[in-house]
């Protein structure tokens, strides 16, 4: 039975591990050309993710997304996006996330960046994909002036190399009151 680090009645976020080596991926993410190739999340009208940048590493095939954008999170099978060739260091980190989660299936994989002074506005992630998969996050760049917050008052301030599981079925948001980017690799597993 695959384990979850979140108890059903417990906090919606839990630290799993510290000190994962993310330096190689962090270096590959300095290439500006790998960011924001797919802007659906960050540029939609009234999106909570307006100030953030992202990289779609793995998700529903892009032609299927384009064919019906409003339902892009309905049931589907994820595939790798071409960007993975430019950031190969993401693969061993994804493998480690699958292993620590004792997961059998890999869904979408996303890298998000919230710049200094930026934020992700309060929201709930809805649809088949967020509801079907568990979310394992690896902090590629993080410090204690950045926070992942939930409506019930729970928050986590992950440092670079921290790994955690979270639920996005309740209202959550992200703040970055530091002078550095906040970069997160989110691996969806089941
Ligand atoms: Fe979210």
XYZ file of C-alpha atoms and ligand atoms in Angstrom:
191
model
C 0.000 0.000 0.000
C 1.637 3.286 -1.052
C 2.041 5.581 1.922
C 0.964 9.190 2.232
C 2.773 11.565 4.520
C -0.528 13.371 5.118
C -3.061 12.009 7.580
C -6.663 12.357 6.316
C -7.605 14.580 9.265
C -4.157 16.189 9.664
C -2.408 19.279 8.249
C -2.484 19.646 4.433
C 1.311 19.866 4.155
C 4.126 17.801 5.665
C 7.917 17.901 5.399
C 9.280 14.537 4.194
C 13.030 15.040 3.807
C 15.789 17.627 3.777
C 19.044 18.040 1.927
C 18.282 16.626 -1.511
C 20.917 17.733 -3.999
C 19.194 20.106 -6.417
C 22.261 22.014 -7.614
C 22.457 20.433 -11.067
C 18.817 21.167 -11.888
C 19.105 24.682 -10.430
C 21.978 25.301 -12.850
C 19.982 24.039 -15.850
C 17.089 26.333 -14.874
C 19.307 29.399 -15.376
C 18.620 28.975 -19.109
C 15.783 31.495 -19.742
C 14.673 29.509 -22.801
C 13.269 26.671 -20.700
C 10.696 28.888 -18.931
C 7.146 29.827 -19.938
C 6.844 27.831 -23.146
C 3.225 27.059 -22.160
C 1.475 30.077 -20.688
C -1.971 28.670 -19.995
C -1.471 28.626 -16.222
C 0.239 31.960 -15.815
C -1.585 34.212 -18.294
C -5.226 33.108 -18.104
C -7.730 35.765 -17.116
C -7.770 36.167 -13.305
C -5.315 33.328 -12.767
C -3.870 33.182 -9.238
C -0.499 32.421 -10.850
C -0.076 35.767 -12.622
C 3.280 36.743 -11.116
C 4.795 33.286 -11.478
C 6.732 31.565 -14.268
C 6.547 27.885 -14.985
C 7.869 24.895 -16.912
C 5.548 22.090 -17.944
C 7.822 19.052 -17.720
C 5.116 16.421 -18.070
C 1.375 16.750 -18.557
C -1.488 15.964 -20.897
C -0.344 15.997 -24.560
C -0.270 19.642 -25.659
C -2.585 19.139 -28.671
C -5.227 17.709 -26.316
C -4.815 20.699 -23.994
C -5.247 23.134 -26.872
C -8.280 21.287 -28.210
C -10.265 21.934 -25.029
C -8.470 24.308 -22.685
C -11.341 24.604 -20.221
C -11.216 20.877 -19.572
C -7.462 20.340 -19.754
C -7.431 18.771 -16.286
C -10.041 16.142 -17.111
C -8.935 12.503 -17.103
C -5.906 11.888 -19.343
C -2.525 10.173 -19.574
C 0.513 12.451 -19.076
C 3.500 12.498 -21.419
C 6.934 14.137 -21.296
C 7.246 17.600 -22.824
C 10.258 18.385 -25.084
C 11.792 20.715 -22.465
C 12.922 17.663 -20.513
C 15.846 17.335 -22.958
C 17.101 20.747 -21.819
C 16.806 20.022 -18.089
C 17.831 16.354 -17.789
C 18.750 16.772 -14.108
C 15.020 16.836 -13.355
C 14.709 13.097 -14.079
C 16.634 11.662 -11.097
C 14.768 14.046 -8.767
C 11.431 12.854 -10.159
C 12.591 9.239 -9.725
C 13.501 9.965 -6.101
C 10.095 11.565 -5.496
C 8.292 8.520 -6.922
C 10.443 6.259 -4.763
C 9.975 8.137 -1.492
C 6.219 8.326 -2.110
C 6.145 4.579 -2.865
C 4.053 5.548 -5.887
C 3.106 3.362 -8.841
C 2.012 6.024 -11.311
C 3.543 9.309 -12.416
C 1.208 12.086 -13.552
C 2.084 15.688 -14.339
C 5.346 17.383 -13.376
C 5.586 21.162 -13.088
C 8.292 23.615 -12.070
C 7.082 26.977 -10.762
C 8.972 30.154 -9.959
C 7.700 33.003 -7.784
C 9.998 36.047 -8.055
C 11.103 38.278 -5.156
C 8.062 40.155 -3.833
C 5.740 37.952 -5.916
C 2.995 35.664 -4.732
C 0.492 33.032 -5.806
C -2.973 34.246 -4.823
C -5.294 32.104 -2.659
C -6.966 29.375 -4.703
C -8.075 25.736 -4.790
C -6.836 23.456 -7.599
C -9.848 21.771 -9.126
C -10.337 19.029 -11.696
C -9.520 15.407 -12.238
C -5.720 15.802 -12.265
C -5.275 17.669 -8.955
C -7.865 15.479 -7.268
C -6.515 12.169 -8.626
C -2.818 12.555 -7.796
C -0.765 13.154 -4.643
C 1.587 16.143 -4.837
C 5.251 15.756 -3.851
C 7.254 19.008 -3.949
C 11.026 19.438 -4.065
C 12.268 22.925 -3.243
C 14.846 23.878 -5.878
C 15.309 27.334 -4.343
C 13.753 28.365 -1.063
C 14.306 30.310 2.142
C 12.449 31.133 5.351
C 11.105 34.446 4.030
C 8.939 32.485 1.607
C 5.819 30.662 2.767
C 3.359 28.047 1.513
C 0.168 28.910 3.422
C -3.217 27.282 4.000
C -6.518 28.728 5.121
C -6.503 26.842 8.420
C -3.312 28.641 9.484
C -0.851 25.890 8.559
C 2.251 27.039 6.706
C 5.593 25.625 5.617
C 8.721 27.609 4.765
C 10.779 25.108 2.760
C 14.498 25.638 2.298
C 16.476 24.614 -0.773
C 16.592 20.791 -0.928
C 13.513 20.250 1.265
C 10.913 17.724 0.118
C 7.266 17.793 1.196
C 3.812 16.504 0.350
C 0.802 18.800 0.164
C -2.896 18.750 -0.623
C -4.293 21.456 -2.894
C -7.966 20.695 -2.320
C -8.267 23.490 0.230
C -7.478 27.187 -0.122
C -3.718 27.794 -0.320
C -1.327 30.518 -1.454
C 2.394 31.304 -1.666
C 4.306 34.413 -0.588
C 7.864 35.459 -1.360
C 9.060 38.304 0.844
C 12.715 37.493 0.139
C 15.140 38.831 -2.429
C 15.495 35.469 -4.142
C 13.348 33.412 -6.498
C 11.242 30.647 -5.009
C 11.509 27.624 -7.332
C 9.513 24.428 -6.744
C 9.440 21.108 -8.594
C 5.990 19.538 -8.170
C 5.711 15.824 -8.945
C 2.194 14.357 -9.151
C 2.087 10.671 -8.247
C -0.315 7.952 -7.275
Fe -2.233 25.512 -6.237
